Coordinates of C-alpha atoms in Angstrom, one line a residue:
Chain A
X172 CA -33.5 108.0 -46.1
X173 CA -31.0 110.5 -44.5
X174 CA -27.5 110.3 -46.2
X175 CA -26.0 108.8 -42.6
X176 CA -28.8 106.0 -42.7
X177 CA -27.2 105.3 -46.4
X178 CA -23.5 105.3 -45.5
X179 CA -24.3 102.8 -42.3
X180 CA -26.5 100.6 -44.5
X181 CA -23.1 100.8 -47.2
X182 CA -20.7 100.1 -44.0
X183 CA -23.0 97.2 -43.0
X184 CA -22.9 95.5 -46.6
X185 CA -19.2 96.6 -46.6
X186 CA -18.4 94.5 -43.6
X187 CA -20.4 91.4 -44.6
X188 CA -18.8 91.5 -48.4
X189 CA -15.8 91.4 -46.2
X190 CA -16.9 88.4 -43.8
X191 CA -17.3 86.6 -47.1
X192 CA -13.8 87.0 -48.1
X193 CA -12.4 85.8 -44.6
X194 CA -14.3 82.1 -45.3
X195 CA -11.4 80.4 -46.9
X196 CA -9.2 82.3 -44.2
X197 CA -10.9 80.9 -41.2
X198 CA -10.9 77.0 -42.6
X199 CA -7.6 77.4 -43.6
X200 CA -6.4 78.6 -40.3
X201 CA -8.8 76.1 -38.0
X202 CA -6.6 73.5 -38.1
X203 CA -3.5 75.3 -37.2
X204 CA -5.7 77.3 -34.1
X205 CA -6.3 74.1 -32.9
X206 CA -3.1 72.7 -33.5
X207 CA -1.6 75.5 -31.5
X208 CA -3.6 75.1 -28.7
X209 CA -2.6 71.7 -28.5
X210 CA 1.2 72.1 -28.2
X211 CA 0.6 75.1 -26.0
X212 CA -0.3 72.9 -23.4
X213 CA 2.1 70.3 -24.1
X214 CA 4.8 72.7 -23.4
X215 CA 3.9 73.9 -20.3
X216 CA 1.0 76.5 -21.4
X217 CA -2.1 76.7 -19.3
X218 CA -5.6 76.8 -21.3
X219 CA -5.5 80.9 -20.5
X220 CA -2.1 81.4 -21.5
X221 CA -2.5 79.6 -24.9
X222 CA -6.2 81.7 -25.6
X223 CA -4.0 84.9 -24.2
X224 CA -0.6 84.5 -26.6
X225 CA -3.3 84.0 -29.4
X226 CA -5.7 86.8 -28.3
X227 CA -2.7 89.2 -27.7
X228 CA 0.1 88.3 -30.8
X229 CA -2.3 87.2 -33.3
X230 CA 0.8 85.3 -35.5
X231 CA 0.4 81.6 -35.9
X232 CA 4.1 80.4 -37.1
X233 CA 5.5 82.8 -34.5
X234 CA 3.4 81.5 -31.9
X235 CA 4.5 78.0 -32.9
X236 CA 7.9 78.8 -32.6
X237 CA 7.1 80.8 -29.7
X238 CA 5.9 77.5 -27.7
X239 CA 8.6 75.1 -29.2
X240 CA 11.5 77.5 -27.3
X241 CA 9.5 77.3 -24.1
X242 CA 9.0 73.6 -24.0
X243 CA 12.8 73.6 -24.9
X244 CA 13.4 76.0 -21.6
X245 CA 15.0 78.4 -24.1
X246 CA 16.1 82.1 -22.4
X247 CA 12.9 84.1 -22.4
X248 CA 14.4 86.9 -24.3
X249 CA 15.5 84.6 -27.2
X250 CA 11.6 83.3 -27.4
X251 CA 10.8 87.0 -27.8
X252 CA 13.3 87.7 -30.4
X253 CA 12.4 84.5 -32.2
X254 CA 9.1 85.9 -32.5
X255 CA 9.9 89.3 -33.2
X256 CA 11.8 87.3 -36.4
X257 CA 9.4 85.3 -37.7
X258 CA 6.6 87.9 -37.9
X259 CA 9.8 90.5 -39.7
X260 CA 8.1 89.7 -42.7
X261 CA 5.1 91.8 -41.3
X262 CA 7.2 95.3 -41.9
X263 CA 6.7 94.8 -45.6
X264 CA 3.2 94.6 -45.4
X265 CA 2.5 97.5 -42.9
X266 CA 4.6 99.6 -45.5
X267 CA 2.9 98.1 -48.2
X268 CA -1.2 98.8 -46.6
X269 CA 0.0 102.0 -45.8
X270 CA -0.6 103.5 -49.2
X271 CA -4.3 101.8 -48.9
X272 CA -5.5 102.9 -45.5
X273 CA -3.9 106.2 -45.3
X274 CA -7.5 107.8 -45.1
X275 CA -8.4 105.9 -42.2
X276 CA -8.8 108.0 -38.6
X277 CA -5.9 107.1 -36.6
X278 CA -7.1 104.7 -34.0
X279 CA -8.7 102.6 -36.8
X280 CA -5.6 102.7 -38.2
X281 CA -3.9 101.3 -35.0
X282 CA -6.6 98.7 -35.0
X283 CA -6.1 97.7 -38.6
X284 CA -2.3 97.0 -38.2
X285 CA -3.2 95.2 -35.4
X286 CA -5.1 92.6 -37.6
X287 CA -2.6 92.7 -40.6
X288 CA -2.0 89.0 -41.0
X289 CA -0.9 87.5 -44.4
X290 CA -4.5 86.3 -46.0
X291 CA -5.5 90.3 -44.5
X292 CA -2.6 92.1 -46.3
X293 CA -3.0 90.0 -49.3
X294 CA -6.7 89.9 -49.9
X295 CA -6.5 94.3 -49.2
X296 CA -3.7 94.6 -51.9
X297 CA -6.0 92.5 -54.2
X298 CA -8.7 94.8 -53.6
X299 CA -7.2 97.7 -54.1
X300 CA -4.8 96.4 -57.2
X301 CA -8.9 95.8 -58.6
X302 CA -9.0 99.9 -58.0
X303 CA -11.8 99.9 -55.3
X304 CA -11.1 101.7 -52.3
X305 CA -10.6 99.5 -48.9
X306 CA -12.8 100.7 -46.5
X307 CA -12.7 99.9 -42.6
X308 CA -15.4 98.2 -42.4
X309 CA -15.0 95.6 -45.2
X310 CA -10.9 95.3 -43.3
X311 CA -12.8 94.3 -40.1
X312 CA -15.1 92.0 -41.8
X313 CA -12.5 90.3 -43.0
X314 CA -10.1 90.6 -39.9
X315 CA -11.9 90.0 -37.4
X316 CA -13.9 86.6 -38.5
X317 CA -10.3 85.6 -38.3
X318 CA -9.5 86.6 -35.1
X319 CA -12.3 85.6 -33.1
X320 CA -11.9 82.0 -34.8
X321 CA -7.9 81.8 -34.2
X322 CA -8.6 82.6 -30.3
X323 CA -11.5 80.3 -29.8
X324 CA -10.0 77.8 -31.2
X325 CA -6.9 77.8 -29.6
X326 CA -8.6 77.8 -26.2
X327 CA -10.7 74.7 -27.7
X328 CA -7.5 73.0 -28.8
X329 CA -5.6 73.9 -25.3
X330 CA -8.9 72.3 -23.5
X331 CA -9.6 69.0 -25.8
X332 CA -6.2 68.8 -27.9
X333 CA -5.5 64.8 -27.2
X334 CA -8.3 64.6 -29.1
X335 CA -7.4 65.3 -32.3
X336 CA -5.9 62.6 -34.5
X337 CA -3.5 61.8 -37.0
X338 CA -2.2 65.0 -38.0
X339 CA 0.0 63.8 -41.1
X340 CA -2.4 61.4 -42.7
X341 CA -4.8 64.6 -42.9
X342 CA -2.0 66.5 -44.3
X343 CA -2.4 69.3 -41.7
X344 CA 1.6 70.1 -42.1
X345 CA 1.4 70.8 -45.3
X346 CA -2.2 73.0 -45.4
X347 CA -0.3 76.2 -44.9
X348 CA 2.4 76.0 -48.0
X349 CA -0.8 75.4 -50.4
X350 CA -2.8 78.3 -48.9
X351 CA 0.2 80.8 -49.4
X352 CA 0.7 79.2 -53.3
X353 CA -2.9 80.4 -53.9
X354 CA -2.0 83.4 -52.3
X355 CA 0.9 84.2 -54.7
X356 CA -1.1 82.9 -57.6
X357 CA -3.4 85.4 -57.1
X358 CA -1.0 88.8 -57.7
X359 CA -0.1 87.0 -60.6
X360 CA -1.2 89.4 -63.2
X361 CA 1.4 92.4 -61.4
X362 CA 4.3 93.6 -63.5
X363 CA 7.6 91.5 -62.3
X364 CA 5.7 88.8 -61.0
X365 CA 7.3 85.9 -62.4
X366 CA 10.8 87.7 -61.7
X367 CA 9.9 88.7 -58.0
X368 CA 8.5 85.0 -57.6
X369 CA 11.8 83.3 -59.0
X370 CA 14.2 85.9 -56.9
X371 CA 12.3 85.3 -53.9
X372 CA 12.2 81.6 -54.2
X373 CA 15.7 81.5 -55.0
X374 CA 16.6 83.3 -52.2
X375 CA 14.8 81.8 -49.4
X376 CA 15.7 78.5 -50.4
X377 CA 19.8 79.7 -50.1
X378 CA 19.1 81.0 -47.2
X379 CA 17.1 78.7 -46.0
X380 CA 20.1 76.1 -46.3
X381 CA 22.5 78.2 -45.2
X382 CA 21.4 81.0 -42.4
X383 CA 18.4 79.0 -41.2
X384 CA 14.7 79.6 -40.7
X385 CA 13.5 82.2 -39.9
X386 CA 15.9 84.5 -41.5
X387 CA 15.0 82.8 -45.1
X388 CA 11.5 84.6 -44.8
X389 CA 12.9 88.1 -44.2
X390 CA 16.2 87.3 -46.6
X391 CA 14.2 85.9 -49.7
X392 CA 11.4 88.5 -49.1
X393 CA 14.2 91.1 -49.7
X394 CA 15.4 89.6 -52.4
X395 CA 12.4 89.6 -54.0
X396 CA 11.4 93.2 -53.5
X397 CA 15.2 94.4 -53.8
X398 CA 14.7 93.1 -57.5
X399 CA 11.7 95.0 -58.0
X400 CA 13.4 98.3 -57.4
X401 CA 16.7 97.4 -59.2
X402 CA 15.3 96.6 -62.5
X403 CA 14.5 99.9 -64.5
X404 CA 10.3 101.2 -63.8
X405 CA 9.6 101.0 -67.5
X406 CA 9.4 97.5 -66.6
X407 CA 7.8 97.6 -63.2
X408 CA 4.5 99.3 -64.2
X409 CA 5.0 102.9 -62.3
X410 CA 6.8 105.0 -64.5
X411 CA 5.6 108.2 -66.0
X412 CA 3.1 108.6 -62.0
X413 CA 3.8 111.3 -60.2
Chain B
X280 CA 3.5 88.1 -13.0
X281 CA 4.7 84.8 -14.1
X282 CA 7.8 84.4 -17.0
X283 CA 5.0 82.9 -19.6
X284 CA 2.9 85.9 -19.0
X285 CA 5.7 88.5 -19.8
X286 CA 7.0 86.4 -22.5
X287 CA 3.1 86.9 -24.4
X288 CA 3.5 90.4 -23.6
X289 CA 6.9 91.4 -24.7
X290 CA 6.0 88.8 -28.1
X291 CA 2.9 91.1 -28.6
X292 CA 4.5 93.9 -28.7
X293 CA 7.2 92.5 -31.0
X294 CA 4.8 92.0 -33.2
X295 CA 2.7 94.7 -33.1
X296 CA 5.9 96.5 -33.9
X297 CA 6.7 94.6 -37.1
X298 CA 2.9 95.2 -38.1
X299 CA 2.9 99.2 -37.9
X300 CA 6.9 99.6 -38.1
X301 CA 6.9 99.8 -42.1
X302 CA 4.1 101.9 -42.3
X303 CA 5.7 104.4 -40.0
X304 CA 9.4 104.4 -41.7
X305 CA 7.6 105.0 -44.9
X306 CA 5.0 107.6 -44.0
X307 CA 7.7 109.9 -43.3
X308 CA 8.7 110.5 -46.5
X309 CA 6.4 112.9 -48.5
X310 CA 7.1 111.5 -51.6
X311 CA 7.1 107.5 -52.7
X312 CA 10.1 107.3 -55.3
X313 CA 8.8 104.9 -58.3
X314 CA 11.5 102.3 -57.6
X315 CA 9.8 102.6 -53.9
X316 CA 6.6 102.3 -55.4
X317 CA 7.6 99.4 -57.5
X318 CA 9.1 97.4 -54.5
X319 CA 6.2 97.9 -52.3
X320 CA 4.2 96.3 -55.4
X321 CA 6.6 93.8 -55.3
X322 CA 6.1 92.8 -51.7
X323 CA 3.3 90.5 -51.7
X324 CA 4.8 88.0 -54.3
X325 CA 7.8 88.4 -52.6
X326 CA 7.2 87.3 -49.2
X327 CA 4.5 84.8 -49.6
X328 CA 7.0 83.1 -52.0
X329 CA 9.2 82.7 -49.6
X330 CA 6.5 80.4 -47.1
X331 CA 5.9 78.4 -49.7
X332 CA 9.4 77.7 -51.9
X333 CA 11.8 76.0 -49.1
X334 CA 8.5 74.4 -48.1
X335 CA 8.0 72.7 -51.6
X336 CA 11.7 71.5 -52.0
X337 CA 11.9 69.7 -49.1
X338 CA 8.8 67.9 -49.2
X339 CA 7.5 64.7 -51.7
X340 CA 5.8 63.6 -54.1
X341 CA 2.8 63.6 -52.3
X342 CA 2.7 67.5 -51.3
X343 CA 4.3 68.0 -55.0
X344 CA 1.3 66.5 -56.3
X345 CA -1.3 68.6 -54.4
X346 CA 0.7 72.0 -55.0
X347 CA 0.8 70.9 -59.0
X348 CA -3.0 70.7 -58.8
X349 CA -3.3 73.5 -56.4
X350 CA -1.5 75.8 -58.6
X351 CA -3.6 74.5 -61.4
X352 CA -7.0 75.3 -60.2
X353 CA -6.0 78.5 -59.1
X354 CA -5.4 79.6 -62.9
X355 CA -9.4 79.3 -63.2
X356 CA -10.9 78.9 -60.1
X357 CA -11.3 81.0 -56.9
X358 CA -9.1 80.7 -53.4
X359 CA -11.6 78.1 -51.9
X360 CA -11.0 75.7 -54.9
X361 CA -7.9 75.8 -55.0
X362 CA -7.2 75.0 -51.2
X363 CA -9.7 72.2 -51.2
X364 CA -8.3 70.9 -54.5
X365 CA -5.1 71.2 -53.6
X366 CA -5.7 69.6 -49.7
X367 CA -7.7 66.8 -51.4
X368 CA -5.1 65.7 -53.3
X369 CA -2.4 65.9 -50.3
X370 CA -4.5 63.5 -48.0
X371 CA -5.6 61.0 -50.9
X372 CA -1.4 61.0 -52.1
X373 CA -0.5 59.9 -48.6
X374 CA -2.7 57.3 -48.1
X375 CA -0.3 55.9 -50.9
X376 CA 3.2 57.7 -50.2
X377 CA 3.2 58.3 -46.7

């Protein structure tokens, strides 16, 4: 075999290892692509202009928000900026990935931030905290399951959304909050973990309270990672690397 | 064009701003500083916290439940078990607590 027929056959087995990963993602999110689609049109969306906001932004709690503020008749400009606040949090992780995918070619580079949702940035931290290195391949595998799902079902929710019933009583609401707790559970092994998670709790909940969501995301987050640098590197696992 | 249609398109690029914005403020500098370092490690604890915490306090008992079982599982189990363990608990708690 010649050595490009082996590094396709790895990219191939790369990707599908990825595909794997992306499971939980894409039941996890099904209810909320649906869900979306839904309330698009409930507020005014056609069917192509709900599969478009999710084709094109790619942000679920943003595009939630983003719909709310146009049923509401809200300025356009303030939807945009309430969007552009919600998905804040999003900075973190692009300068977070950076580190991982710095040996990427540019445009897959652009293409990989384009997919860096919150299952993608965590599942890619937790592959490269294991030491392996994250390929492109494997970041599409398990971006772009994602993707294609969040779309189609958005357009599927926007086309058939009285359908679907009793959202509390299956606990749809509430799917999110214990998708991002595993999420958190899994750095749990990093230096300052417990700290961070406590800080940014904290934080969020204050601000929460008192500034309002979405703000709390972006202000907790902070707090969280502000901590992280404060407290001296002996404790935070990076001292004595170049 | 239509408002709805400008409003996707300005929110698209809002985002894809926030998605590639850190990365470019941070790749200017040649060198990561540790306490950098240690607050980038810091980030994914940090904001995924913060979707769940404000969440948590002002839910019930029902959605207590499932992320007390949730957080459970996920001390042994994978990310699948964990979310089905945790969502199986939600809907069976409100069939009781509403």
């Amino acid at each position: 075999m010649s050595a490009e027929a082996i590094s396709e056959n790895r990219a191939k087995s790369d990707f599908w290892q990825g595909v794997r990963l992306s499971l939980p993602v894409v039941v996890a999110a099904a209810p909320f692509g649906l869900l979306f689609g839904a309330l698009a049109v409930d507020n005014g969306f056609s069917v192509l202009e709900a599969l478009l906001m999710s084709a094109m932004v790619f942000g679920g709690a943003s595009q939630m928000v983003g719909i709310e503020l146009f049923g509401q008749h809200v300025a356009p400009w303030l939807i945009v900026l309430s969007i552009f606040a919600v998905n804040f949090r999003h900075v973190l992780y692009s300068a977070g990935i950076g580190r991982r995918i710095a040996h990427w070619p540019p445009v897959q580079q652009a293409v990989g931030y384009f997919l860096l949702t919150d299952p993608q940035f965590a599942v890619a931290e937790r592959k490269a905290e294991a030491g392996e290195t994250v390929g492109f391949a494997w970041y599409m595998g398990l971006g772009l399951p994602v993707y294609v799902f969040w779309v189609a079902e958005s357009a599927l929710g926007a086309a058939f959304g009285r359908l679907i019933p009793d959202t509390h009583a299956l606990g749809i609401d509430f799917l999110l909050p214990i998708y991002f707790l595993g999420l958190v559970m899994g750095f749990r092994k990093r230096p300052l973990w417990l700290p961070v998670v406590i800080a940014s709790a904290a934080a969020s909940i204050i601000a929460y309270k008192t500034v309002g969501s979405p703000w709390h995301v972006s202000i907790g987050a902070v707090a969280g990672v502000l901590l992280a640098v404060i407290l001296p590197p002996r404790h935070s696992g990076v001292e004595g690397r170049p | 064009m239509s408002t709805t249609l400008w409003i996707i398109i300005a929110g698209a690029i809002a985002t894809y701003l926030t998605r590639i914005g850190g990365h470019l403020v941070i790749s200017r500098f040649e060198n990561i500083h540790p306490r950098v370092e240690a607050g980038l490690n810091a980030v994914p604890a940090a904001v995924l916290t913060t979707l769940v915490a404000p969440a948590a306090l002002g839910a019930g008992p029902a959605e207590w439940a499932a992320l007390i079982v949730a957080g459970l599982v996920s001390l042994r189990g994978g990310l699948m078990a964990m979310f089905l363990a945790g969502a199986a608990v939600l809907v069976l708690a409100r069939q009781f607590v509403g």
